[in-house]
Coordinates of C-alpha atoms and ligand atoms in Angstrom, one line a residue:
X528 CA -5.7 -21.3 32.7
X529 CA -8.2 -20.0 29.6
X530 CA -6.6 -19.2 26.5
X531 CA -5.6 -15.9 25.9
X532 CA -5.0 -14.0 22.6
X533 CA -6.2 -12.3 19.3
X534 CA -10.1 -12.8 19.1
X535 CA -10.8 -10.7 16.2
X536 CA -8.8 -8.2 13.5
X537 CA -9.6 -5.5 11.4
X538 CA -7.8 -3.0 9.0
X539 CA -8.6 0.3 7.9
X540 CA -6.2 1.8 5.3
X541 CA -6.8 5.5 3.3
X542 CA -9.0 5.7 0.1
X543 CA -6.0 5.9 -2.1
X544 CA -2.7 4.6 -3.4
X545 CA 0.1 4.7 -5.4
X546 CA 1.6 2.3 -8.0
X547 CA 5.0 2.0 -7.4
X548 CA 5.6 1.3 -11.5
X549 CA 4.4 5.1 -11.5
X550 CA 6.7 6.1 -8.2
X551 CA 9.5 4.3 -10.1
X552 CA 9.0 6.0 -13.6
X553 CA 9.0 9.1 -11.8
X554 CA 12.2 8.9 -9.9
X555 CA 13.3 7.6 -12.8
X556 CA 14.3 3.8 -11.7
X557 CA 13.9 0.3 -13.5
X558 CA 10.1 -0.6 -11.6
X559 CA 11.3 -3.8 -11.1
X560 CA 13.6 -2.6 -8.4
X561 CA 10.7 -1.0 -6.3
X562 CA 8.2 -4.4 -6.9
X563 CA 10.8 -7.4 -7.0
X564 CA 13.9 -5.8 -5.2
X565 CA 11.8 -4.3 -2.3
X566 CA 8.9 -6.8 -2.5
X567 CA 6.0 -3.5 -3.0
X568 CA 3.4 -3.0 -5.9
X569 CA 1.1 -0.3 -4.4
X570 CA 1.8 1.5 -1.0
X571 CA -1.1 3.7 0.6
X572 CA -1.1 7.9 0.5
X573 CA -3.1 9.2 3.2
X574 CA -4.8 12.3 2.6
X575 CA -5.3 15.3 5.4
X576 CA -8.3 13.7 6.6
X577 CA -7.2 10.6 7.4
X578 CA -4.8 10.9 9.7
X579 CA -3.5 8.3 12.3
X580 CA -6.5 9.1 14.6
X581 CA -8.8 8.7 11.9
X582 CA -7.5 5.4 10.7
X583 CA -7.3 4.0 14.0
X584 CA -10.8 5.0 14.7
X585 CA -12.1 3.9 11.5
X586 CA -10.3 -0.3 12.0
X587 CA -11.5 0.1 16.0
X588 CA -15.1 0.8 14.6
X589 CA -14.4 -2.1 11.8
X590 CA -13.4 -4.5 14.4
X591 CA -16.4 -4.1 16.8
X592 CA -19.0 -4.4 13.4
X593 CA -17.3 -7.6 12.0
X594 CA -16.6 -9.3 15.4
X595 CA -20.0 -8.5 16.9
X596 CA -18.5 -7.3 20.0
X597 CA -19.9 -4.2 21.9
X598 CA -17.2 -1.2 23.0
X599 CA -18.9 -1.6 26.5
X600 CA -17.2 -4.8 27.2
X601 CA -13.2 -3.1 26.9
X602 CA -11.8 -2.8 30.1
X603 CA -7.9 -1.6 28.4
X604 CA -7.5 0.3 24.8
X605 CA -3.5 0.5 23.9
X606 CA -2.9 2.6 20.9
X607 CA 0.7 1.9 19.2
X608 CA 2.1 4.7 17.3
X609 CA 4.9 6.5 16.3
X610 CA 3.4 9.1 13.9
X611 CA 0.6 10.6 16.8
X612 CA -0.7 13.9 16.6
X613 CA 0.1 15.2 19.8
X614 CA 3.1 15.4 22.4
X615 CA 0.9 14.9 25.3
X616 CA -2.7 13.6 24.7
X617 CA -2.8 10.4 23.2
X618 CA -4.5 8.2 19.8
X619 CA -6.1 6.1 22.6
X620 CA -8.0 9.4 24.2
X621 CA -9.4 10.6 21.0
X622 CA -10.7 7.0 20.3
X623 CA -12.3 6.8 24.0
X624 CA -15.3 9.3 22.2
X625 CA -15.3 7.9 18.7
X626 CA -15.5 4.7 19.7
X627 CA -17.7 5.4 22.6
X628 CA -15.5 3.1 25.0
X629 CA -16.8 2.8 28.4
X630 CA -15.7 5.0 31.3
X631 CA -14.3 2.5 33.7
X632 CA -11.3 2.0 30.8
X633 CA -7.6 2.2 31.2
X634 CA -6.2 4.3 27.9
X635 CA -2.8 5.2 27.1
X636 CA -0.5 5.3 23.9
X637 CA 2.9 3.3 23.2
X638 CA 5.5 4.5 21.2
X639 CA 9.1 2.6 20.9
X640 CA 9.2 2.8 16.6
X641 CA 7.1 0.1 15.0
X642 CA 7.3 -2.1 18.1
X643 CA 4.5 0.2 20.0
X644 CA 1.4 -2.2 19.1
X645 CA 3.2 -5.0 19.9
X646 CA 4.4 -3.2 23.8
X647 CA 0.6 -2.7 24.0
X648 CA -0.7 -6.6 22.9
X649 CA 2.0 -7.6 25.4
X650 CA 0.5 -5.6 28.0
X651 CA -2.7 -7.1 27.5
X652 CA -2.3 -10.5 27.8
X653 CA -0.6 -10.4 30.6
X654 CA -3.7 -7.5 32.0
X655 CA -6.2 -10.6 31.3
X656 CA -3.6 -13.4 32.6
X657 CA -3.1 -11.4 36.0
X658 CA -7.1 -11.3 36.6
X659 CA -7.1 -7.6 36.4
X660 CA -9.4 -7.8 33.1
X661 CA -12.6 -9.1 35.6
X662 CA -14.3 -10.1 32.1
X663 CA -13.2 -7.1 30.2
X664 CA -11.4 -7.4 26.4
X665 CA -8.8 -5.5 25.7
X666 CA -8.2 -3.0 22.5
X667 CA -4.8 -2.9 20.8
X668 CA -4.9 -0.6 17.8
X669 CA -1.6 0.2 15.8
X670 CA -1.9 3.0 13.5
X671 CA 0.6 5.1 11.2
X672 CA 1.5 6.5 8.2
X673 CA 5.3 6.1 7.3
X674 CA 6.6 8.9 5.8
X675 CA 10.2 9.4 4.4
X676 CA 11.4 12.6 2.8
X677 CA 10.8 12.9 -1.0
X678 CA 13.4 11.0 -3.8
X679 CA 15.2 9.4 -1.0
X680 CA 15.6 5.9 -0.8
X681 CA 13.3 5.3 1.5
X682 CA 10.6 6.8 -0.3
X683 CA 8.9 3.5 -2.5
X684 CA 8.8 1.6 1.5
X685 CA 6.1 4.1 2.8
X686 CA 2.3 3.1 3.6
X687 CA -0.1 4.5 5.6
X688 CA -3.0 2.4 7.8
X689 CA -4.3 1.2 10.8
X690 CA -4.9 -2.7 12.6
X691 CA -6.7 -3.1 15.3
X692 CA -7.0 -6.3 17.4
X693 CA -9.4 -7.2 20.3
X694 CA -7.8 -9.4 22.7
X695 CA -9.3 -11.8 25.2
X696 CA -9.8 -15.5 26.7
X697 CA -11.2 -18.0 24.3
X698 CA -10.1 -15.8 21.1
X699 CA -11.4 -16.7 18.3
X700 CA -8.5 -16.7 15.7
X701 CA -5.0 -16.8 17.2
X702 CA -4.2 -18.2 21.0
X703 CA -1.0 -16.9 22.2
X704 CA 1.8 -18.8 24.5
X705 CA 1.4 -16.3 26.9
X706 CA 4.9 -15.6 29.4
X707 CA 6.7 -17.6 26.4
X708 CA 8.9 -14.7 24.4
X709 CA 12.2 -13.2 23.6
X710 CA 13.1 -10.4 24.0
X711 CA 16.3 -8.2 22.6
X712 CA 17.2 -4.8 23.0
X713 CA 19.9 -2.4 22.3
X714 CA 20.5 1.6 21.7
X715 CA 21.0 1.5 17.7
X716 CA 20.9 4.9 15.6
X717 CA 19.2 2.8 12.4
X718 CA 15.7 4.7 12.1
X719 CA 14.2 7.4 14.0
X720 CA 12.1 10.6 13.6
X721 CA 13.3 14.4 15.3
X722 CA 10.4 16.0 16.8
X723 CA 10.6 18.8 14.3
X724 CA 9.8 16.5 11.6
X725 CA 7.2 14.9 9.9
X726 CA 9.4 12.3 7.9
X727 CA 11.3 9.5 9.2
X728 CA 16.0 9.7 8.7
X729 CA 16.8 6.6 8.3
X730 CA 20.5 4.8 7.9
X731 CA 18.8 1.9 5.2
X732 CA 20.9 -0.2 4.8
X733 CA 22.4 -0.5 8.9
X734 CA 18.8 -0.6 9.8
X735 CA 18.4 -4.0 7.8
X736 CA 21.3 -5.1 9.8
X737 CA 19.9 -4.0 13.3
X738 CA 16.8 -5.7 12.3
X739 CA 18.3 -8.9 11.4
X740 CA 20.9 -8.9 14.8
X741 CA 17.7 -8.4 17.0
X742 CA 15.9 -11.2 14.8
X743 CA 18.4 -13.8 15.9
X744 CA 18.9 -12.3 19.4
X745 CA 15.2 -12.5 19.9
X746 CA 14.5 -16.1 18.4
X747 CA 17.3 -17.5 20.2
X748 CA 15.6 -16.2 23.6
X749 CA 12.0 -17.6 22.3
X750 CA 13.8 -20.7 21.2
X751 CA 15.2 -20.9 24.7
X752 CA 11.6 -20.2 26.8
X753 CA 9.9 -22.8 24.4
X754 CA 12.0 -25.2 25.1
X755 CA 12.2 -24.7 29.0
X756 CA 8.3 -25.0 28.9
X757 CA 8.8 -28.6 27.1
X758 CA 7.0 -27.3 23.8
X759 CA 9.5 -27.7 21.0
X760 CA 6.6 -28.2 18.0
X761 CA 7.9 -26.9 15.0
X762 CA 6.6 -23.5 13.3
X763 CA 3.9 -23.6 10.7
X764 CA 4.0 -20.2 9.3
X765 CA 6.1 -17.1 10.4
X766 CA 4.7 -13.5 10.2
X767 CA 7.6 -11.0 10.5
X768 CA 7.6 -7.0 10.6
X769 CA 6.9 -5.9 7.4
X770 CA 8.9 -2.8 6.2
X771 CA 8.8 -4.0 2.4
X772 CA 8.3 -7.4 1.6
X773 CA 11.5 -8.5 1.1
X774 CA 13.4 -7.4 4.3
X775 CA 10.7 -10.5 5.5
X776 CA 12.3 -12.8 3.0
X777 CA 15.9 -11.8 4.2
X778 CA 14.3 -12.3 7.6
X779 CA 13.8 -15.9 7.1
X780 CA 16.7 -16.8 5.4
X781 CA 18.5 -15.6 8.2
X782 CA 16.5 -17.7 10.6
X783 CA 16.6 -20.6 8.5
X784 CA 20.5 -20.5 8.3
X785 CA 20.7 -19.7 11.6
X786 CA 18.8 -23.3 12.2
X787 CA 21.4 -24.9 9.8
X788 CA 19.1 -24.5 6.5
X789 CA 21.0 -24.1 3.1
X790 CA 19.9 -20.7 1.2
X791 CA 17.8 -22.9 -1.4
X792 CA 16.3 -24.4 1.4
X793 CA 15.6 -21.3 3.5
X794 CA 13.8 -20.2 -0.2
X795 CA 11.8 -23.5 -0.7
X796 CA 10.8 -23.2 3.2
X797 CA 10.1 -19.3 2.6
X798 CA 7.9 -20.0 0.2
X799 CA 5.2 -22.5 1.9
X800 CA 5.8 -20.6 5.4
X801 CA 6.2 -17.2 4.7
X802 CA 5.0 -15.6 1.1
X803 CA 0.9 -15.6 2.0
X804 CA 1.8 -13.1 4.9
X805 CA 3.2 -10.7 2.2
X806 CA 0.2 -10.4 -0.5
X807 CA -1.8 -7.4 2.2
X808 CA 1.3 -5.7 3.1
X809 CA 2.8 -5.5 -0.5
X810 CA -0.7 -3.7 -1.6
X811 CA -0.6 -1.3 1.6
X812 CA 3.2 -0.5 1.6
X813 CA 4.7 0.4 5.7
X814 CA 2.7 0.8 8.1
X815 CA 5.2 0.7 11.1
X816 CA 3.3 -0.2 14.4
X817 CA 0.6 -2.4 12.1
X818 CA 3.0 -4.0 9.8
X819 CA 3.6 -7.1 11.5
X820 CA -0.1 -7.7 12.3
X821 CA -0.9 -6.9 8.5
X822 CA 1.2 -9.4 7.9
X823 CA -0.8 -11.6 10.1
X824 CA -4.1 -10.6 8.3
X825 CA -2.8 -11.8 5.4
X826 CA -1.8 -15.1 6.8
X827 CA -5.3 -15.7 8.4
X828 CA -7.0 -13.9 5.3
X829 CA -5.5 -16.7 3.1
X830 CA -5.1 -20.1 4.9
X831 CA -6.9 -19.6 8.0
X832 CA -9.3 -22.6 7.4
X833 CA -6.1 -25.0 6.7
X834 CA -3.6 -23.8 9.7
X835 CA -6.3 -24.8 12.6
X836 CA -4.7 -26.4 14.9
X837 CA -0.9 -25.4 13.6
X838 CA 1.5 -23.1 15.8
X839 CA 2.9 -19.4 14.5
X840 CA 5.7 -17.4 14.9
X841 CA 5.9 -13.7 15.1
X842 CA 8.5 -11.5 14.8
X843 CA 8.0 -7.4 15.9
X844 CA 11.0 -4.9 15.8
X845 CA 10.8 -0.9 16.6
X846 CA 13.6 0.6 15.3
X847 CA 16.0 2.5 17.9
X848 CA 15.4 -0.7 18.9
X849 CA 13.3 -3.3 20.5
X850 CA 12.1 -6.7 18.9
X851 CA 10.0 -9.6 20.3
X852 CA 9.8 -13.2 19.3
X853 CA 6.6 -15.1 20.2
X854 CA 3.9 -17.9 19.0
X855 CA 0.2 -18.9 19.2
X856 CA -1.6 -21.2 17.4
X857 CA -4.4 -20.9 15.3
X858 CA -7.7 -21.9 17.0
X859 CA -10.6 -24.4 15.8
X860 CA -13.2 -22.6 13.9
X861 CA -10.7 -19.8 12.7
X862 CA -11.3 -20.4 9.0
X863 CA -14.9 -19.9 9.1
X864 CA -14.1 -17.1 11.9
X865 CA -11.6 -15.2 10.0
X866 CA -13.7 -15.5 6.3
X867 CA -16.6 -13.7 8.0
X868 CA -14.4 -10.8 9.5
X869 CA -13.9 -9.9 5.7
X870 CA -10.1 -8.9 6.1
X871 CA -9.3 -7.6 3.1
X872 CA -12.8 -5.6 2.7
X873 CA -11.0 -2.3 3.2
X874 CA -8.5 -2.6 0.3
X875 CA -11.1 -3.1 -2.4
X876 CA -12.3 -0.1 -4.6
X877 CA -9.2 1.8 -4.0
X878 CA -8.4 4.9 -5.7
X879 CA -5.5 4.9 -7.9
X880 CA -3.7 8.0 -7.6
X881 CA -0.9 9.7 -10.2
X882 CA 2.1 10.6 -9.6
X883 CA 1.2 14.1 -9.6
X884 CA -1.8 13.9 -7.2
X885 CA 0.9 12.1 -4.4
X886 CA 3.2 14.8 -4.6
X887 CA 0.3 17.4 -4.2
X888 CA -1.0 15.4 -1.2
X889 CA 2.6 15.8 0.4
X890 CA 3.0 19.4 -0.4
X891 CA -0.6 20.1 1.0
X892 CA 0.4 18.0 4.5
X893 CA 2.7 20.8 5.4
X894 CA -0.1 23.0 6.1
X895 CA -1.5 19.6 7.9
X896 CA -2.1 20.0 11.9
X897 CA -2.8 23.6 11.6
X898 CA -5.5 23.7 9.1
X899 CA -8.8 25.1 10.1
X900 CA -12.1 23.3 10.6
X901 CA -13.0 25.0 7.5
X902 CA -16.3 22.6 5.9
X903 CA -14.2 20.8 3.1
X904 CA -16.8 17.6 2.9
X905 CA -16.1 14.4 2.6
X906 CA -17.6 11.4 1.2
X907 CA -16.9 9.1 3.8
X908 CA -17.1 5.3 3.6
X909 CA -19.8 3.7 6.0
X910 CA -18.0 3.3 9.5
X911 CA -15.0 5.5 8.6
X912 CA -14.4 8.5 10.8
X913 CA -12.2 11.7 9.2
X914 CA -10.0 15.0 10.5
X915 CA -11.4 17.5 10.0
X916 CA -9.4 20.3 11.4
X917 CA -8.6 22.3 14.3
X918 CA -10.7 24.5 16.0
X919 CA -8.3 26.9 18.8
X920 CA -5.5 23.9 18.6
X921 CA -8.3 21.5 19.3
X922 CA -8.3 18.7 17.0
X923 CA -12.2 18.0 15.6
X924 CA -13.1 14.7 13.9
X925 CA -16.5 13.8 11.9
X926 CA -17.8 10.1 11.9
Ligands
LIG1702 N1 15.2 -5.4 -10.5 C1 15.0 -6.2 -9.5 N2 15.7 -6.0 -8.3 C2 16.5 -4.9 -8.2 C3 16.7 -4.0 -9.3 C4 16.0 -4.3 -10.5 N3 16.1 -3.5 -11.6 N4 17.5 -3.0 -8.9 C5 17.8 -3.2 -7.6 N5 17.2 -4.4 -7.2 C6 17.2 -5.0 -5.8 C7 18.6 -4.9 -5.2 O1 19.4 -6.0 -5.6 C8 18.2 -5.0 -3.7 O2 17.9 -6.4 -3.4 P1 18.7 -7.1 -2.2 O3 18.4 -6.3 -0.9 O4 18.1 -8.5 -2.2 O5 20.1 -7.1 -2.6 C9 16.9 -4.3 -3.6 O6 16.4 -4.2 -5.0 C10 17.0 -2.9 -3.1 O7 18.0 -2.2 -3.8 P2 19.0 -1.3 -3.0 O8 19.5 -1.9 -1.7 O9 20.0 -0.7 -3.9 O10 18.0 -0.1 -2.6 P3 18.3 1.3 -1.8 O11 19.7 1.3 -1.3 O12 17.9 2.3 -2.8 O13 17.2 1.2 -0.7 C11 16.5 0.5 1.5 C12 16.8 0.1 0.1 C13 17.8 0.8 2.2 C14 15.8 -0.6 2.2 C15 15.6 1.8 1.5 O14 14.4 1.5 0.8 C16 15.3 2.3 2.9 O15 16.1 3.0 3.5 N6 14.1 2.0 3.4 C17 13.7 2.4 4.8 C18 14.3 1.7 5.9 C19 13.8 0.3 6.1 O16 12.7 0.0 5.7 N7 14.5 -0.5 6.8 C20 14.1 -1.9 7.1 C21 14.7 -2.3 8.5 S1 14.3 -1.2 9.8 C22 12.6 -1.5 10.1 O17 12.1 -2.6 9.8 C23 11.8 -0.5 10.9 C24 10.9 0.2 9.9 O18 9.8 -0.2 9.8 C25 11.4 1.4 9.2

């Protein structure tokens, strides 16, 4: 059988952020809680034109540029979201135009909490491994922008961005074990988001619990599969879900102790396996769907060149909840691969916002979905793609 798995990755994130010194001064906390006790130095504010269908567009359009690929060759585009714009039509519709995907393409959107991107890579590489691809790549785009309800705890863990992935035989940076996972479910009340809302309720601290039970429920299933297939090679690095830095370090501690590691040693091994995953993610905040394949980025962004050849972990949970364990290696020729995909391009020349400019981008998303087309220009970035507006409840986007 060919390979199977991620051949290329892109990000796209909004043109501004927040400190989270300046979130922390403001709520009137010590920053060092915000950046060492959650593991976050900047998180990304998205402003009314970049909203999840703009993002998602902008790191699909990334992906094809830096990748060389051509949207006529995608046979299946999964968009994974749990902040879409609409109850019925889907991300993955909207990007059919702006991407200019082919007609003879499946599209659909997955939501279960920030698991949906992961749903949709799973359903790919099994598309391609059944034969039903016939050649085709597939295009798995998570997009989101985490929003939790202002002065609340959950406030310094939001984020805002987009990944997208192109999946297909012979990838070109990560080959997945496909068929090798585990899997763990159960009906939790830790994080979810009433349709009447725009922000997320959350029960914090029970959600970090949920996340850790399905942790060990799903890497004892993967443990489990790996072995039955005869492939017990240890773990170079490990990219978990990201919902601030250090729920990923609690993460592996608890899979480390689960394996019979001491806490110092579950640190030490944290450190050389783990921390390179969290330099993206701690610059971008949350991004639900994408966090997990941020994370990834940021591995591959880093160390691609040296982990050729070396087996990695991944960990996915959506709240509610769902979680997946499952591994790939890195290919040969990834380094070189990876350094000309530019990962962290999109985070460069940034805008800094104040405090006061992020509360007056929240007020101003209220009027959000119902604003009218109304000529507001923007500068855009080369390749990005911006909301615009709606135009009799139709939503219009400029590229
Ligand atoms: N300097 C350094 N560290 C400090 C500090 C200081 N001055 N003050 C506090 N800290 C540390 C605390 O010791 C704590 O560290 P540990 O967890 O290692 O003990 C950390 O800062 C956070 O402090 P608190 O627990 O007191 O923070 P909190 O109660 O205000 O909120 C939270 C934390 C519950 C995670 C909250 O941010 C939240 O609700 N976030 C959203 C939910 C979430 O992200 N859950 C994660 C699992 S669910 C999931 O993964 C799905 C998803 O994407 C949402």
């Amino acid at each position: 059988m060919p390979t199977i798995g991620i051949d290329a990755i892109a990000l796209a994130v909004p043109e501004g952020y927040l400190d989270l010194a300046d979130l922390a001064a403001a709520r009137g906390v010590p920053a060092g809680k915000y950046v060492e006790g959650l593991g976050v130095s900047r998180m990304s504010v998205a402003r009314q034109h970049e909203d999840p269908v703009a993002l998602a567009a902008t790191a699909a359009r990334r992906v094809f540029a830096t990748a060389g690929i051509d949207p006529s060759t995608i046979g299946l585009c999964v968009v994974g979201t749990e902040t879409a714009v609409d109850h019925s039509k889907p991300v993955a519709a909207y990007l059919h135009r702006l991407l200019g995907l082919p007609q003879q393409c499946r599209v659909f959107e997955a939501k279960h909490a920030c698991f949906g991107g992961t749903a949709g890579l799973l359903a790919a590489l099994d598309w391609i491994a059944a034969g039903s691809a016939r050649g085709k790549k597939a295009l798995i785009v998570c997009t989101d922008i985490a929003r939790y309800g202002l002065s609340t705890p959950g406030e310094p863990t939001q984020g805002a961005g987009a990944v997208a992935l192109l999946v297909s035989e012979n990838p070109r940076l990560l080959a997945l074990e496909v068929g090798v996972t585990g899997s763990y479910a159960q009906d939790v009340n830790d994080f979810w988001r009433p349709l009447y809302s725009k922000e997320a309720v959350v029960d914090g601290h029970h959600s970090v619990q949920c996340y850790l039970d399905a942790l060990a429920g799903a890497y004892k299933g993967w443990q489990d599969a790996s072995t039955a297939t005869g492939n017990t090679e240890k773990l170079a690095r490990r990219c978990y879900h990201v919902p601030y830095g250090k729920m990923a370090k609690k993460a592996h501690r608890h899979v480390m102790q689960l394996e019979g590691a001491s806490e110092a040693e579950a640190d030490a091994s944290y450190a050389a396996e783990v921390a390179s995953s969290l330099r993206l993610p701690s610059q971008v905040g949350n991004i639900y769907t994408g966090s997990l394949y941020l994370a990834l980025a940021s591995l591959l962004e880093a160390e691609a060149g040296e982990l050729e050849g070396k087996r990695i972990g991944l960990f996915s949970y959506g709240s509610g909840c769902c979680a997946e364990y499952f591994a790939g290696r890195v290919v040969k020729g990834a380094g070189a691969f990876a350094d000309s995909l530019q990962l962290a391009e999109p985070l460069k020349d940034r805008r800094k916002y104040t405090f006061a400019e992020y509360e007056q981008i929240r007020l101003r998303d209220e009027e959000g979905d119902k604003r009218p087309v109304n000529g507001e220009a923007h500068e855009l970035p080369e390749g990005a793609v911006a909301f615009v507006g709606v135009d009799a409840d139709r939503r219009v986007y400029i590229a």
